[in-house]
mmCIF file of C-alpha atoms and ligand atoms in Angstrom:
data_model
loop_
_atom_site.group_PDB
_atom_site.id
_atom_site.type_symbol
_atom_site.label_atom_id
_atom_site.label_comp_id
_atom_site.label_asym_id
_atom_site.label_seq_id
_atom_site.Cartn_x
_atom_site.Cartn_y
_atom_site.Cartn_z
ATOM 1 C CA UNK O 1 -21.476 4.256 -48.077
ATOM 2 C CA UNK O 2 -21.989 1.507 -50.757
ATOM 3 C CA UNK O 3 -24.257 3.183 -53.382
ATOM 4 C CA UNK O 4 -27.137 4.233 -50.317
ATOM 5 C CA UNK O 5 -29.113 7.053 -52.829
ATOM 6 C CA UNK O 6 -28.750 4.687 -56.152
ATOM 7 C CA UNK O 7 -29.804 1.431 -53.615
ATOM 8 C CA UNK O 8 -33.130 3.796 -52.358
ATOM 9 C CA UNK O 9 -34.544 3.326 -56.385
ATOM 10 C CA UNK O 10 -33.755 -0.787 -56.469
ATOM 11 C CA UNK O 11 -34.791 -3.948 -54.921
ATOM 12 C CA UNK O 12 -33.169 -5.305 -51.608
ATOM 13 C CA UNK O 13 -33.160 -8.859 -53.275
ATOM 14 C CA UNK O 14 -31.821 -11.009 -49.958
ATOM 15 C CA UNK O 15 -35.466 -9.487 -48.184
ATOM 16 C CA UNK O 16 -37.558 -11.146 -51.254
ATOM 17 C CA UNK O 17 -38.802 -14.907 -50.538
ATOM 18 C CA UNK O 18 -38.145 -17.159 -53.933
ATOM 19 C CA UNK O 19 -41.778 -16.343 -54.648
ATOM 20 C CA UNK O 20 -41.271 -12.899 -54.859
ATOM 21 C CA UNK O 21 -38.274 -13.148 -56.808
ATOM 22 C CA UNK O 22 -39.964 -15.486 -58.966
ATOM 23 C CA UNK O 23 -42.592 -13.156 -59.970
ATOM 24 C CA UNK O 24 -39.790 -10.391 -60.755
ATOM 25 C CA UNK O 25 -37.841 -11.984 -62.452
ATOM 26 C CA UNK O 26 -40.943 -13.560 -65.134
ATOM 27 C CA UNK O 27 -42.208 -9.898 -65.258
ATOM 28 C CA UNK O 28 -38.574 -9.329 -66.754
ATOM 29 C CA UNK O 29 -39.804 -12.047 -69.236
ATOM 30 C CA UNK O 30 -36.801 -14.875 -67.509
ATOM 31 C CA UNK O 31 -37.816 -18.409 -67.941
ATOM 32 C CA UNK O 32 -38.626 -19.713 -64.357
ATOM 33 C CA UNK O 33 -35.368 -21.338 -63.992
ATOM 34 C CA UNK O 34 -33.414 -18.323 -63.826
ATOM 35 C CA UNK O 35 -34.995 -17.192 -60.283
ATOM 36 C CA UNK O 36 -33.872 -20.539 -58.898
ATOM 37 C CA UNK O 37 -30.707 -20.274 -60.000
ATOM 38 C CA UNK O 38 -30.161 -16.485 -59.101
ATOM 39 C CA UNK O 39 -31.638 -17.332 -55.312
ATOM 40 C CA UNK O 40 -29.052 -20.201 -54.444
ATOM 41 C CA UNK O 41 -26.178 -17.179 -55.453
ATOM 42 C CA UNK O 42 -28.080 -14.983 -52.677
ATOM 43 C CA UNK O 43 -26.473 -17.757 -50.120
ATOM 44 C CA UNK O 44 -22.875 -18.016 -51.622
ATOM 45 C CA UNK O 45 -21.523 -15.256 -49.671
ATOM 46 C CA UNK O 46 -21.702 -12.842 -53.193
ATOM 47 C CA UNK O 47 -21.334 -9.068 -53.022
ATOM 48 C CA UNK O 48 -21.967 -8.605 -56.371
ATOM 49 C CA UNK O 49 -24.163 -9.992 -59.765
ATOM 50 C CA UNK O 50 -21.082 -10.106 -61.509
ATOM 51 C CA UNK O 51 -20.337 -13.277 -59.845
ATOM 52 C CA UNK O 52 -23.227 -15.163 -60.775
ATOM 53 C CA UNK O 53 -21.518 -17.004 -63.238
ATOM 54 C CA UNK O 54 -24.335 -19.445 -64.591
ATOM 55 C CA UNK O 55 -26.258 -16.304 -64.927
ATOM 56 C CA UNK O 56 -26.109 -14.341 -68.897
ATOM 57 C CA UNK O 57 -24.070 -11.085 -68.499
ATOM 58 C CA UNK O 58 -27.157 -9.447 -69.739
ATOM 59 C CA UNK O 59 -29.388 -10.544 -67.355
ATOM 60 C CA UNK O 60 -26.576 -9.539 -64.775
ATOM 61 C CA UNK O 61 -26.212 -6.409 -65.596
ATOM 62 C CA UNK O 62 -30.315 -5.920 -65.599
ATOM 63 C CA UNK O 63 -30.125 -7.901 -62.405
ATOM 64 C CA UNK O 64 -27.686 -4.893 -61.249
ATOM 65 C CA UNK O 65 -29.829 -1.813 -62.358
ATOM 66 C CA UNK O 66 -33.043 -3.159 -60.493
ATOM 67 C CA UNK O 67 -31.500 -5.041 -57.264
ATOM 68 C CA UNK O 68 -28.976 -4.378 -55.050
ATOM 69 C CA UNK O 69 -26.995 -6.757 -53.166
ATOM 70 C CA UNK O 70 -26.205 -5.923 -48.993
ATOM 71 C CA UNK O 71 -22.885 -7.049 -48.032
ATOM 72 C CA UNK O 72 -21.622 -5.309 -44.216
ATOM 73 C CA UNK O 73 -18.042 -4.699 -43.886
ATOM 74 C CA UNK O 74 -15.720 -5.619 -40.821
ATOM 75 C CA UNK O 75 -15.022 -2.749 -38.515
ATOM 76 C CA UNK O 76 -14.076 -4.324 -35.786
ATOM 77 C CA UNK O 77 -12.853 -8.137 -34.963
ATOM 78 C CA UNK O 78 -12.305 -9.297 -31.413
ATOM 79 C CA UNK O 79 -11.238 -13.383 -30.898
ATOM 80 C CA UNK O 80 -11.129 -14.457 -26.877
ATOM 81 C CA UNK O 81 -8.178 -16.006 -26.463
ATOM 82 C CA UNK O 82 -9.760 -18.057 -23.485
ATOM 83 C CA UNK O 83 -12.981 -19.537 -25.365
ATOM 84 C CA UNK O 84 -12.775 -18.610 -29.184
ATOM 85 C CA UNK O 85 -15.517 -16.559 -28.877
ATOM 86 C CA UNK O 86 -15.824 -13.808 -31.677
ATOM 87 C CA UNK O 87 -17.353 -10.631 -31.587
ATOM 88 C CA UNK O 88 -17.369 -8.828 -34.966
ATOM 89 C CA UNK O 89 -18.822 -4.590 -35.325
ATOM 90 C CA UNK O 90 -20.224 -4.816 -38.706
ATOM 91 C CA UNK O 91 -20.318 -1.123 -41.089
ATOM 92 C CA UNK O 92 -24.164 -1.256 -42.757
ATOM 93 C CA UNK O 93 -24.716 0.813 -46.636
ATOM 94 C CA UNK O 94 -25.990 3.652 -44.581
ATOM 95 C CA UNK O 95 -22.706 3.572 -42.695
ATOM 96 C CA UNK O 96 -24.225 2.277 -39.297
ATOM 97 C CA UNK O 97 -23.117 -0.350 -37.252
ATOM 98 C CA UNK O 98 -24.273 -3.484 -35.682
ATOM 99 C CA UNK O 99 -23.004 -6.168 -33.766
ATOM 100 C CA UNK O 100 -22.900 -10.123 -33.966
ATOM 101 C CA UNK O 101 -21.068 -12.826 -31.602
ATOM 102 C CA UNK O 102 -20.278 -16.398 -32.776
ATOM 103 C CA UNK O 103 -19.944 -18.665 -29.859
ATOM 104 C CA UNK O 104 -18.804 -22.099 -29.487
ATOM 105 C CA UNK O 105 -20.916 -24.603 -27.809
ATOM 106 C CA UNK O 106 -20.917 -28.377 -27.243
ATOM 107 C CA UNK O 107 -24.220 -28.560 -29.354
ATOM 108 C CA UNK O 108 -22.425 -26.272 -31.953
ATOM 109 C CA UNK O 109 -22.126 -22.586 -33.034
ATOM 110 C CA UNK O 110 -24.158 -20.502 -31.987
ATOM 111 C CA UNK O 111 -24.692 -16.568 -33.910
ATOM 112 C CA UNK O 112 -26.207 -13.998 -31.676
ATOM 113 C CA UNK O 113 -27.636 -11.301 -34.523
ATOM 114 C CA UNK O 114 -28.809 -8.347 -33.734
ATOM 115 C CA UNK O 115 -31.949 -6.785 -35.013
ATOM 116 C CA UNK O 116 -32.062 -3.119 -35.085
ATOM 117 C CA UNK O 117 -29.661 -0.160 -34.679
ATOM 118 C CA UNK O 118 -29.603 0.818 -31.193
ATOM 119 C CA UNK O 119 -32.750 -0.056 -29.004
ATOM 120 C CA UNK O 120 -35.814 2.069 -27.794
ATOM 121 C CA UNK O 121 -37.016 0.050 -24.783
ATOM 122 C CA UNK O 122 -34.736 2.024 -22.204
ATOM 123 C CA UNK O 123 -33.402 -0.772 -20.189
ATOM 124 C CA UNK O 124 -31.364 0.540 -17.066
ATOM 125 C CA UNK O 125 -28.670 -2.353 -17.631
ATOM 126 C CA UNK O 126 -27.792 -2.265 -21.219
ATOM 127 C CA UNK O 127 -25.621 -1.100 -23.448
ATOM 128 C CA UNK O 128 -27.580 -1.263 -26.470
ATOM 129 C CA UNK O 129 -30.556 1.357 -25.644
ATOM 130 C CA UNK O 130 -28.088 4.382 -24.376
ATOM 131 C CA UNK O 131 -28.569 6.504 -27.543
ATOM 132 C CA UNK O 132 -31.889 5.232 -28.372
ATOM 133 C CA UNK O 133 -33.379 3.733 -31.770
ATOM 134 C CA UNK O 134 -31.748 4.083 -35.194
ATOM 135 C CA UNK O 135 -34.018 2.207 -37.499
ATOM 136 C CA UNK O 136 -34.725 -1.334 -37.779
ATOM 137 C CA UNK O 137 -32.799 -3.630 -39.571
ATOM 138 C CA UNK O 138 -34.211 -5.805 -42.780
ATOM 139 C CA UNK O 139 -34.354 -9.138 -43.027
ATOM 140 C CA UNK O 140 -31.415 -9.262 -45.745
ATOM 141 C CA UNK O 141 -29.198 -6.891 -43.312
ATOM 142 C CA UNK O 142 -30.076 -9.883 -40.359
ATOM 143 C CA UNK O 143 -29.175 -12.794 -42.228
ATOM 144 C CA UNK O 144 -25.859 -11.346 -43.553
ATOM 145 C CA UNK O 145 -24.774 -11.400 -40.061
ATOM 146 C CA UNK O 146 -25.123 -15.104 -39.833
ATOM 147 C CA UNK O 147 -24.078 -15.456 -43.635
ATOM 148 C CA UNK O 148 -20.991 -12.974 -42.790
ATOM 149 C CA UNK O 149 -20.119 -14.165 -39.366
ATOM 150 C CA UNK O 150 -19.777 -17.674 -41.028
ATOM 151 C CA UNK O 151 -17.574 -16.540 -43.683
ATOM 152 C CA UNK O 152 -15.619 -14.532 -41.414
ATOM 153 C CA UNK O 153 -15.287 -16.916 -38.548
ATOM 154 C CA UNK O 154 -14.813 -20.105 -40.885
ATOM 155 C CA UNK O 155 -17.115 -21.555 -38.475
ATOM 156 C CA UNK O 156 -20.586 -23.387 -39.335
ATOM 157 C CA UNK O 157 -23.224 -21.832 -37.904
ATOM 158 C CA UNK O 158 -26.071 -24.007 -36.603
ATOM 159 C CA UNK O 159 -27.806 -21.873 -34.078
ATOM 160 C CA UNK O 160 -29.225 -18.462 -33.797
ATOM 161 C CA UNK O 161 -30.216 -16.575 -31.067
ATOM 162 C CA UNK O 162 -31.571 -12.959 -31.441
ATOM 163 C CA UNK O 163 -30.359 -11.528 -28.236
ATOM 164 C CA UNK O 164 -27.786 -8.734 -30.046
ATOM 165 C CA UNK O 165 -29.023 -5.227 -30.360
ATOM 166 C CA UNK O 166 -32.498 -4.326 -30.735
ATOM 167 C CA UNK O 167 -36.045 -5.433 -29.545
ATOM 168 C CA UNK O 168 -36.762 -8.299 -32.263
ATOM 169 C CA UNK O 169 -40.552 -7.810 -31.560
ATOM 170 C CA UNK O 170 -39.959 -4.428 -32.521
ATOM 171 C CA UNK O 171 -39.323 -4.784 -35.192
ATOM 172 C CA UNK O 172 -41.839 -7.298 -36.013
ATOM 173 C CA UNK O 173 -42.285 -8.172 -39.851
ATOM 174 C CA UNK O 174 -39.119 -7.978 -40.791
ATOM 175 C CA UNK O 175 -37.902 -10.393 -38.404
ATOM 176 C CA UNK O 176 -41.185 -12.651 -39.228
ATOM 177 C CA UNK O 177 -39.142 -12.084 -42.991
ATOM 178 C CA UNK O 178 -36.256 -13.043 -41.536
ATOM 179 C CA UNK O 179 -36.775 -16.308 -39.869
ATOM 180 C CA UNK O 180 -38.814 -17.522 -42.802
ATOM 181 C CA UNK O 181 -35.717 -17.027 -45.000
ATOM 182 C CA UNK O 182 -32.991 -18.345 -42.693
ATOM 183 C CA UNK O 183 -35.560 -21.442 -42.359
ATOM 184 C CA UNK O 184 -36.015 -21.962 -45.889
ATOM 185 C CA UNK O 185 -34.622 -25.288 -47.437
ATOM 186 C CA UNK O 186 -32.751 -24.083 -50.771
ATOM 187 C CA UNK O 187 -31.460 -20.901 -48.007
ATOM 188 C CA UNK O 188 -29.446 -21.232 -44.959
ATOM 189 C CA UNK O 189 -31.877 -24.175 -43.643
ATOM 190 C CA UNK O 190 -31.626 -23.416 -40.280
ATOM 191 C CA UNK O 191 -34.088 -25.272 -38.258
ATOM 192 C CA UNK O 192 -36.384 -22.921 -36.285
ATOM 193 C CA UNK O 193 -35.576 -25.300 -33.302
ATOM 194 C CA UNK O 194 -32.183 -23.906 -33.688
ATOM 195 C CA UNK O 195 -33.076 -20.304 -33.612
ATOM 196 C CA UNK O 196 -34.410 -18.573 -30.234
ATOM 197 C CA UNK O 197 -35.417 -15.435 -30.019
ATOM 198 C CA UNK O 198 -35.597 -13.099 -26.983
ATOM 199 C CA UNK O 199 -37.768 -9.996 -26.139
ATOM 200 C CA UNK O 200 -38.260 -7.428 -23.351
ATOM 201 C CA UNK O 201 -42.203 -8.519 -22.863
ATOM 202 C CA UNK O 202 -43.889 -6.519 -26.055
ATOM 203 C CA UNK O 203 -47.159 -8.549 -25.268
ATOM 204 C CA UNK O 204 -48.921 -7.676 -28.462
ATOM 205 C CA UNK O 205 -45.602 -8.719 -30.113
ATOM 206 C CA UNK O 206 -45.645 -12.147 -28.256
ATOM 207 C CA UNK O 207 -49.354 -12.555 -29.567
ATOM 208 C CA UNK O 208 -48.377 -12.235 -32.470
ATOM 209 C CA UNK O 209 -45.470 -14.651 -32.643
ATOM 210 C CA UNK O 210 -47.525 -17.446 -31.332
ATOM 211 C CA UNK O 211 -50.140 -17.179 -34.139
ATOM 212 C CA UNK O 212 -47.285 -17.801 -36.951
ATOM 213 C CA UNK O 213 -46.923 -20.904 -34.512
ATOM 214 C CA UNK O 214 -42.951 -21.259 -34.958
ATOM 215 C CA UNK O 215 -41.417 -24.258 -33.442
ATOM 216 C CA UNK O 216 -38.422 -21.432 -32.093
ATOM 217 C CA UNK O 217 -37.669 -20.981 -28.260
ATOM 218 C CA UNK O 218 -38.979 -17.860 -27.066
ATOM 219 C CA UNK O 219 -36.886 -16.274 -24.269
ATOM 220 C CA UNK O 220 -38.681 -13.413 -22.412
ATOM 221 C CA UNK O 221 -36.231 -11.137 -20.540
ATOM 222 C CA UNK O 222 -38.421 -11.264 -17.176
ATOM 223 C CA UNK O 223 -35.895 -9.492 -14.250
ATOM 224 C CA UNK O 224 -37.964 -9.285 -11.872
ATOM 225 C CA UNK O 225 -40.812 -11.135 -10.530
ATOM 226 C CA UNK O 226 -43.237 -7.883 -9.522
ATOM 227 C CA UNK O 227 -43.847 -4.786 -10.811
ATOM 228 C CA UNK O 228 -42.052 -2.331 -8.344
ATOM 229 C CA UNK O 229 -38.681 -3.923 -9.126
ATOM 230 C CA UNK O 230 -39.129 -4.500 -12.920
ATOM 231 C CA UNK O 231 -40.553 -1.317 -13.679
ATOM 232 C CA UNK O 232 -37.200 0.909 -11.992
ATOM 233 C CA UNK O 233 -35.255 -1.370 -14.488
ATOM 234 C CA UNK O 234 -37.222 -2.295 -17.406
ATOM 235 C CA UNK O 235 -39.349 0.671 -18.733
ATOM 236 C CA UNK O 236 -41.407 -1.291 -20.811
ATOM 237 C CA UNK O 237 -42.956 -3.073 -17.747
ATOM 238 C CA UNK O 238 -44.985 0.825 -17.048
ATOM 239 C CA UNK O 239 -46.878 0.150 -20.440
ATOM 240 C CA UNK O 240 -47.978 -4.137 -19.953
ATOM 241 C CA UNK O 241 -46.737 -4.911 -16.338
ATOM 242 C CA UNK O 242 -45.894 -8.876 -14.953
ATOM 243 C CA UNK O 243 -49.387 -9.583 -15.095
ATOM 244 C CA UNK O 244 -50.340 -8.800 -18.372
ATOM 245 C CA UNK O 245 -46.737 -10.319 -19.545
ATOM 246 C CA UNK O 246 -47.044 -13.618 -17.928
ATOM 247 C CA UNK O 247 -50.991 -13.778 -19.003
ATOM 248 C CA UNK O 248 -49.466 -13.138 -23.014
ATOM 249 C CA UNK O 249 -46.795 -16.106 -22.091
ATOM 250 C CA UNK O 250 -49.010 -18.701 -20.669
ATOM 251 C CA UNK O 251 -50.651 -18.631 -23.970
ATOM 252 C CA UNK O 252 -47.981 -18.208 -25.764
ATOM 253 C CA UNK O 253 -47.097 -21.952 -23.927
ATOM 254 C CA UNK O 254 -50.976 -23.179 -24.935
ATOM 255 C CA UNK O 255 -50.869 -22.211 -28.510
ATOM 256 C CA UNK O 256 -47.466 -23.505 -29.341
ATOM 257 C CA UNK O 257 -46.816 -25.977 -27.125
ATOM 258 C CA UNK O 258 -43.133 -24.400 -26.475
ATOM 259 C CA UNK O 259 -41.772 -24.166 -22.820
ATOM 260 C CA UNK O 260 -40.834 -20.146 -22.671
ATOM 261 C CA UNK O 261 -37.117 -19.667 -21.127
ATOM 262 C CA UNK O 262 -36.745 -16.665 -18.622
ATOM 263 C CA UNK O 263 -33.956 -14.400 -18.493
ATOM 264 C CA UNK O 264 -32.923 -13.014 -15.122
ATOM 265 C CA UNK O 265 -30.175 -10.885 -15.151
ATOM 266 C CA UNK O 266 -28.463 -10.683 -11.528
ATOM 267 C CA UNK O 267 -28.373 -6.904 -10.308
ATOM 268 C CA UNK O 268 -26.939 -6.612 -6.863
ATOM 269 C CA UNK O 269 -29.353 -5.033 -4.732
ATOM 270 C CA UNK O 270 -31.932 -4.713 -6.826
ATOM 271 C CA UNK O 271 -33.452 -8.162 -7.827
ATOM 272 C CA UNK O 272 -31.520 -10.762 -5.816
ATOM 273 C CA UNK O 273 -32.871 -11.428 -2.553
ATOM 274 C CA UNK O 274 -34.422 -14.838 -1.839
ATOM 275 C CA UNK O 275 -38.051 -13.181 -1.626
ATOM 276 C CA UNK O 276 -37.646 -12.218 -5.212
ATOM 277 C CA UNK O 277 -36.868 -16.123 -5.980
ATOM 278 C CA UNK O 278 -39.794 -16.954 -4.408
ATOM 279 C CA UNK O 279 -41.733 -14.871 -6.113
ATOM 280 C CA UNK O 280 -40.287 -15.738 -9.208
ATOM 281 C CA UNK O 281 -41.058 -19.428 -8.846
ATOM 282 C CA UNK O 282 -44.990 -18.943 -7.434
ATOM 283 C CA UNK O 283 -45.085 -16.484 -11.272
ATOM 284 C CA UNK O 284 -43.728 -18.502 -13.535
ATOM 285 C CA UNK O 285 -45.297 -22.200 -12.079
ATOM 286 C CA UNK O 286 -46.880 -24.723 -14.321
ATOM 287 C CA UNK O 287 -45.627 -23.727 -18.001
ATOM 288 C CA UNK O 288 -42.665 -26.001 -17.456
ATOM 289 C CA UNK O 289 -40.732 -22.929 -17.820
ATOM 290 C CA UNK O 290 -37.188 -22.727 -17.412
ATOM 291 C CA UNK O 291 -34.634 -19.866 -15.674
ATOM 292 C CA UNK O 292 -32.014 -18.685 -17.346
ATOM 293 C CA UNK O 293 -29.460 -16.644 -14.542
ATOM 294 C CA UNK O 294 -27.559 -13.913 -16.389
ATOM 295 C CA UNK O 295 -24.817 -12.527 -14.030
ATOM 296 C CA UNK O 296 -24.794 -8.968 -15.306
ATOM 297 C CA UNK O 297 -22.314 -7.212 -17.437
ATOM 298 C CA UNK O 298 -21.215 -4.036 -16.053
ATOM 299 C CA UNK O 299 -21.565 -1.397 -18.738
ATOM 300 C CA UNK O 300 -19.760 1.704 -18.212
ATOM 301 C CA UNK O 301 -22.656 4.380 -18.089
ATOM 302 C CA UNK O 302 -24.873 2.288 -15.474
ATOM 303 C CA UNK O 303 -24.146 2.060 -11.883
ATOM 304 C CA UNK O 304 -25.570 -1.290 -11.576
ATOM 305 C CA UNK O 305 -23.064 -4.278 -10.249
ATOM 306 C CA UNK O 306 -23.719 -7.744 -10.516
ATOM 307 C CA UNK O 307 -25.294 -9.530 -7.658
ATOM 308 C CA UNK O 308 -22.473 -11.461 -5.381
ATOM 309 C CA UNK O 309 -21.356 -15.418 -5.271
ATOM 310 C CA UNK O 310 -23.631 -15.483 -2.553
ATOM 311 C CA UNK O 311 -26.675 -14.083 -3.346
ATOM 312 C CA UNK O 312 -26.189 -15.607 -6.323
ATOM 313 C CA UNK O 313 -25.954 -19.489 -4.304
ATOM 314 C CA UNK O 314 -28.850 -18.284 -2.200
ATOM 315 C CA UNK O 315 -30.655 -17.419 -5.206
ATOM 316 C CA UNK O 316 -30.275 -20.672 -6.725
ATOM 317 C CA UNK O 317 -30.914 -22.963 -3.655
ATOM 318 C CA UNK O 318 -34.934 -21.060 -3.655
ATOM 319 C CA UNK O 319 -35.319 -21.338 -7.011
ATOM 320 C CA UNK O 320 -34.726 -24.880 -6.688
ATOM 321 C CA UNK O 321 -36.150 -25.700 -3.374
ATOM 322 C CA UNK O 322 -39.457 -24.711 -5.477
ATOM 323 C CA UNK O 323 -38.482 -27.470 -8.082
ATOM 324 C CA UNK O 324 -38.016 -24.436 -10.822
ATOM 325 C CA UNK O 325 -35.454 -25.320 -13.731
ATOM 326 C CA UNK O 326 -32.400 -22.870 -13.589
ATOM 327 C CA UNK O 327 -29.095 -22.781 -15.317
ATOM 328 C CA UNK O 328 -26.533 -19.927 -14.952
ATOM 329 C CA UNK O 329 -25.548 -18.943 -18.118
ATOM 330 C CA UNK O 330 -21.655 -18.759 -18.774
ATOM 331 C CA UNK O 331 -19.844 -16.031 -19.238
ATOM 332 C CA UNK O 332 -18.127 -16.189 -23.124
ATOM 333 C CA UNK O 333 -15.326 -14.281 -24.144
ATOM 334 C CA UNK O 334 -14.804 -12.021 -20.891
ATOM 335 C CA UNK O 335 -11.426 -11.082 -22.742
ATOM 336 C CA UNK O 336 -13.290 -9.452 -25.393
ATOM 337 C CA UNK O 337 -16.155 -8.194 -23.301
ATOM 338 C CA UNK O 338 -18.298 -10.215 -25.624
ATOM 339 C CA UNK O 339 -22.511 -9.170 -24.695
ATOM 340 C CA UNK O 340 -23.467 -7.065 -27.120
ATOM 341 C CA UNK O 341 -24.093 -3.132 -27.392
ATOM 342 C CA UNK O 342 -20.638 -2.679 -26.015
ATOM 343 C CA UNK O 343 -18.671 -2.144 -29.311
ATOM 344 C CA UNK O 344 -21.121 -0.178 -31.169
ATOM 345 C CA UNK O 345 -21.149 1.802 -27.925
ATOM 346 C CA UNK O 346 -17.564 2.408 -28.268
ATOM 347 C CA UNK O 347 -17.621 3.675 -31.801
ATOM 348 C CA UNK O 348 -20.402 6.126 -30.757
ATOM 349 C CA UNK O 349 -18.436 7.872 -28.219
ATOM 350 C CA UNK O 350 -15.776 7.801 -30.131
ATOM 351 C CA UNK O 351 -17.315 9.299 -33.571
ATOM 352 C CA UNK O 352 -18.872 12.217 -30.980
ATOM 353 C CA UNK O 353 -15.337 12.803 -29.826
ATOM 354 C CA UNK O 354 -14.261 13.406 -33.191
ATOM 355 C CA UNK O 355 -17.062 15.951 -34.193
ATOM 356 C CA UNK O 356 -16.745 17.732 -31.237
HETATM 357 N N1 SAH A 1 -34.395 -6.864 -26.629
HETATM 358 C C1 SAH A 1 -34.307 -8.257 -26.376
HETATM 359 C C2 SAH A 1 -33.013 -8.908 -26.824
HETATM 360 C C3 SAH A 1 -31.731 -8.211 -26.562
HETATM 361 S S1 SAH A 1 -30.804 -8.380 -25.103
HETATM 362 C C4 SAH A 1 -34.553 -8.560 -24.922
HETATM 363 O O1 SAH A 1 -34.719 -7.616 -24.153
HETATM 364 O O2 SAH A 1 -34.655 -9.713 -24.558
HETATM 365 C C5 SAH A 1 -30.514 -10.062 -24.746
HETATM 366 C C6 SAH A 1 -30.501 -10.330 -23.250
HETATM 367 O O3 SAH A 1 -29.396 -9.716 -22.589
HETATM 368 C C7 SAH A 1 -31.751 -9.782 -22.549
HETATM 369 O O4 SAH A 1 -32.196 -10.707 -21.610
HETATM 370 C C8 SAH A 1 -31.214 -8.556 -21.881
HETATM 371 O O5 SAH A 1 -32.044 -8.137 -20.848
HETATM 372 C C9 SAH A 1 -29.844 -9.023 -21.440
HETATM 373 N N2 SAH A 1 -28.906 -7.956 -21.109
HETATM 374 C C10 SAH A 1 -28.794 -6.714 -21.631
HETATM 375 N N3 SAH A 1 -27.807 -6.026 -21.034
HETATM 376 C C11 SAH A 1 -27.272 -6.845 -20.102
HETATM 377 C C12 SAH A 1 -26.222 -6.707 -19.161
HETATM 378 N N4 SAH A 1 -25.528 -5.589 -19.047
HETATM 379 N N5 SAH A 1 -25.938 -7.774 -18.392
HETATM 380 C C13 SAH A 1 -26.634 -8.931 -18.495
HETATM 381 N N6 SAH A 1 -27.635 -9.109 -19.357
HETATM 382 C C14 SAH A 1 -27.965 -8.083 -20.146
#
C-alpha cells in the first residue's frame, strides 16, 4: 500500500502546477532554479527523489519528507493479438484499481484514462458503475496512466481520450488540474486538440467546461434521442433530461466554437429503430455535430445485446438520409475484451470471492 498514512501528511507533487511548486520550493529557501529542474524529473517516469540526480541529496531527502511521488503498479496486462491493443489494470497507493487502454490508430496512439474509481451515474450498459463510486482520482493519479501506459507499452502516446472509468465531469477540478498539466509545454505537451473528453450529460459540468474555453473535443454520451428511452438506460437523464442537455451543448458549440461528437451506443431493442434515427438527426441539427455508433459491449451482469447488422444498416442509411455525420466506431482488441470497467470488474468479484 505504498506509504498511504505517511503520504496523508505530504504533498502529492505531480497534482502541483510549476507555480505551485515554485512557491514551495522558495518557502524551503531553494533558488528558483531548483523547481524547474525538480518539475522536468516529475515527467521522467521516476518513482522516487532519489533519482533526481542533478538534485543535492539534501534537498532530496527534504524533497522526500514533504512530497510524495505516485507511481501505480501493473496488475494486470492484456496485448490483442489481432490489433496490438493493450489494456493494463493498474494497483493505486490506497490499493485500488483503475484501468487504461493504449490503442493504435492511423493518426497515432491513442490512451483512454480513466478518471475515478468506479462510477456513480448508474448506467444500465456499463461495466464501470456496478459497485458504484470509490473516490475520484487526482490529477497526478490521471496522468500516470498516460505517463505509465507509455512506459509500459513502449509506445508514444499522442492522444487522450477520457472515456475509461468514471464521469470526468464528476469529478470536475481535478480533471480541469489534469488537462492543464498534461497540456503544459515543459510536461507531457499534449495538445488539447489531442485530448477528448466524454461525459454522461452533467449539464452544469458542461457549463463549466466551456467557460475554461479548451480547444478539446467534447463527446457527450447521448443514447437516445428522447427522454422515455434515455431515462430506462441512463439515470442521469431523470435529473437534466434531452432538452436541458442539448440546450447546455448548443452553447457549449457557441462559446467554443467546437463541433460536440455524440456517442450512441447500439442496444438491441431498446434504441435502434429508424424512428429513433430520426429523431436523433431533427435533435442534434445545426451544431455540425457528428455521430459516433458504438456497437455495445455485452457486460456480464446486464441483459442488454447489441443491436443486429441490420438495424444497425437501417440505422445508418436514416441517419444519413438526414445528411447527419456518422462513423461506427471499431471494435479494438475483442481478444482482450478491451472497453473499460471490465477488468476492474473482474478483480472485484474476485476479491469478494475470497472474503467470503
Ligand atoms: N462517463 C463518461 C465516460 C466513460 S464511458 C461517459 O458517460 O461518457 C465512455 C463511453 O463508453 C460512453 O459513451 C459510455 O456510454 C460507453 N459505454 C459504456 N459501457 C458500454 C458498453 N457496454 N458498450 C458500449 N459502450 C459503452
Amino acid at each position: 500500500m505504498q506509504n498511504e498514512k505517511e503520504n496523508e501528511l505530504k504533498t502529492d507533487i505531480k497534482s502541483l502546477f510549476p507555480e505551485e511548486l515554485k512557491e514551495r520550493l522558495a518557502a524551503m529557501g531553494e533558488p528558483g532554479f531548483r523547481a524547474g529542474q525538480v518539475y522536468s524529473w516529475l515527467w521522467k517516469d521516476v518513482t522516487s527523489f532519489e533519482e533526481m540526480k542533478n538534485i543535492p541529496k539534501t534537498l532530496r531527502e527534504r524533497l522526500d519528507a514533504e512530497f510524495y511521488l505516485t507511481a501505480p503498479k501493473v496488475l494486470r496486462r492484456q496485448e490483442s493479438a489481432l490489433d496490438g491493443t493493450v489494456k493494463f489494470l493498474w494497483e493505486l497507493g490506497d490499493g485500488n484499481a483503475v484501468e487504461s487502454v493504449v490503442m493504435r490508430y492511423n493518426h497515432g496512439n491513442t490512451v483512454c484514462v480513466s478518471s475515478q474509481v468506479g462510477c456513480r451515474m448508474g448506467c444500465a450498459f456499463c461495466a464501470s458503475t456496478i459497485g458504484g463510486r470509490v473516490r475520484n482520482l487526482r490529477p497526478s493519479e490521471i496522468l500516470d496512466q498516460v505517463m505509465f501506459s507509455e512506459l509500459e507499452s513502449g509506445l508514444k502516446i499522442s492522444n487522450i481520450v477520457m472515456m475509461g472509468i468514471g464521469e470526468p465531469l464528476d469529478n470536475f477540478d481535478n480533471v480541469i488540474r489534469f488537462l492543464r498539466l498534461v497540456n503544459d509545454q515543459n510536461g507531457l505537451n499534449i495538445g488539447m486538440r489531442h485530448i477528448s473528453l466524454s461525459t454522461c450529460g452533467l449539464t452544469e459540468g458542461i457549463d463549466k467546461l466551456a467557460a475554461h474555453n479548451l480547444q478539446l473535443t467534447l463527446s457527450v454520451s447521448l443514447h437516445a434521442p428522447d427522454d422515455e428511452t434515455r431515462s430506462k438506460i441512463m439515470p442521469v437523464n431523470r435529473a437534466y433530461g434531452v432538452d436541458k442537455l442539448m440546450d447546455a451543448c448548443r452553447r457549449y458549440y457557441d462559446t467554443t466554437g467546437r463541433r460536440i461528437s455524440f456517442e450512441y451506443a447500439m442496444i438491441r431493442g431498446v434504441n435502434d429503430t429508424p424512428e429513433h434515427a430520426e429523431r436523433l438527426a431533427k435533435l442534434i441539427g445545426g451544431m455540425g455535430a457528428h455521430v459516433n455508433l458504438i456497437p455495445l459491449n455485452e457486460v456480464e451482469e446486464s441483459p442488454l445485446k447489441p443491436s443486429t447488422p441490420e438495424s444497425l444498416k437501417a440505422f445508418i442509411a436514416a441517419l444519413e438520409k438526414r445528411g447527419v455525420n456518422v462513423t461506427v466506431r471499431r471494435k479494438l482488441g475483442p481478444d482482450i475484451n478491451a472497453s473499460c470497467g471490465q477488468l476492474r470488474r473482474k478483480r472485484e468479484k474476485e476479491k469478494s470471492l475470497q472474503t467470503e
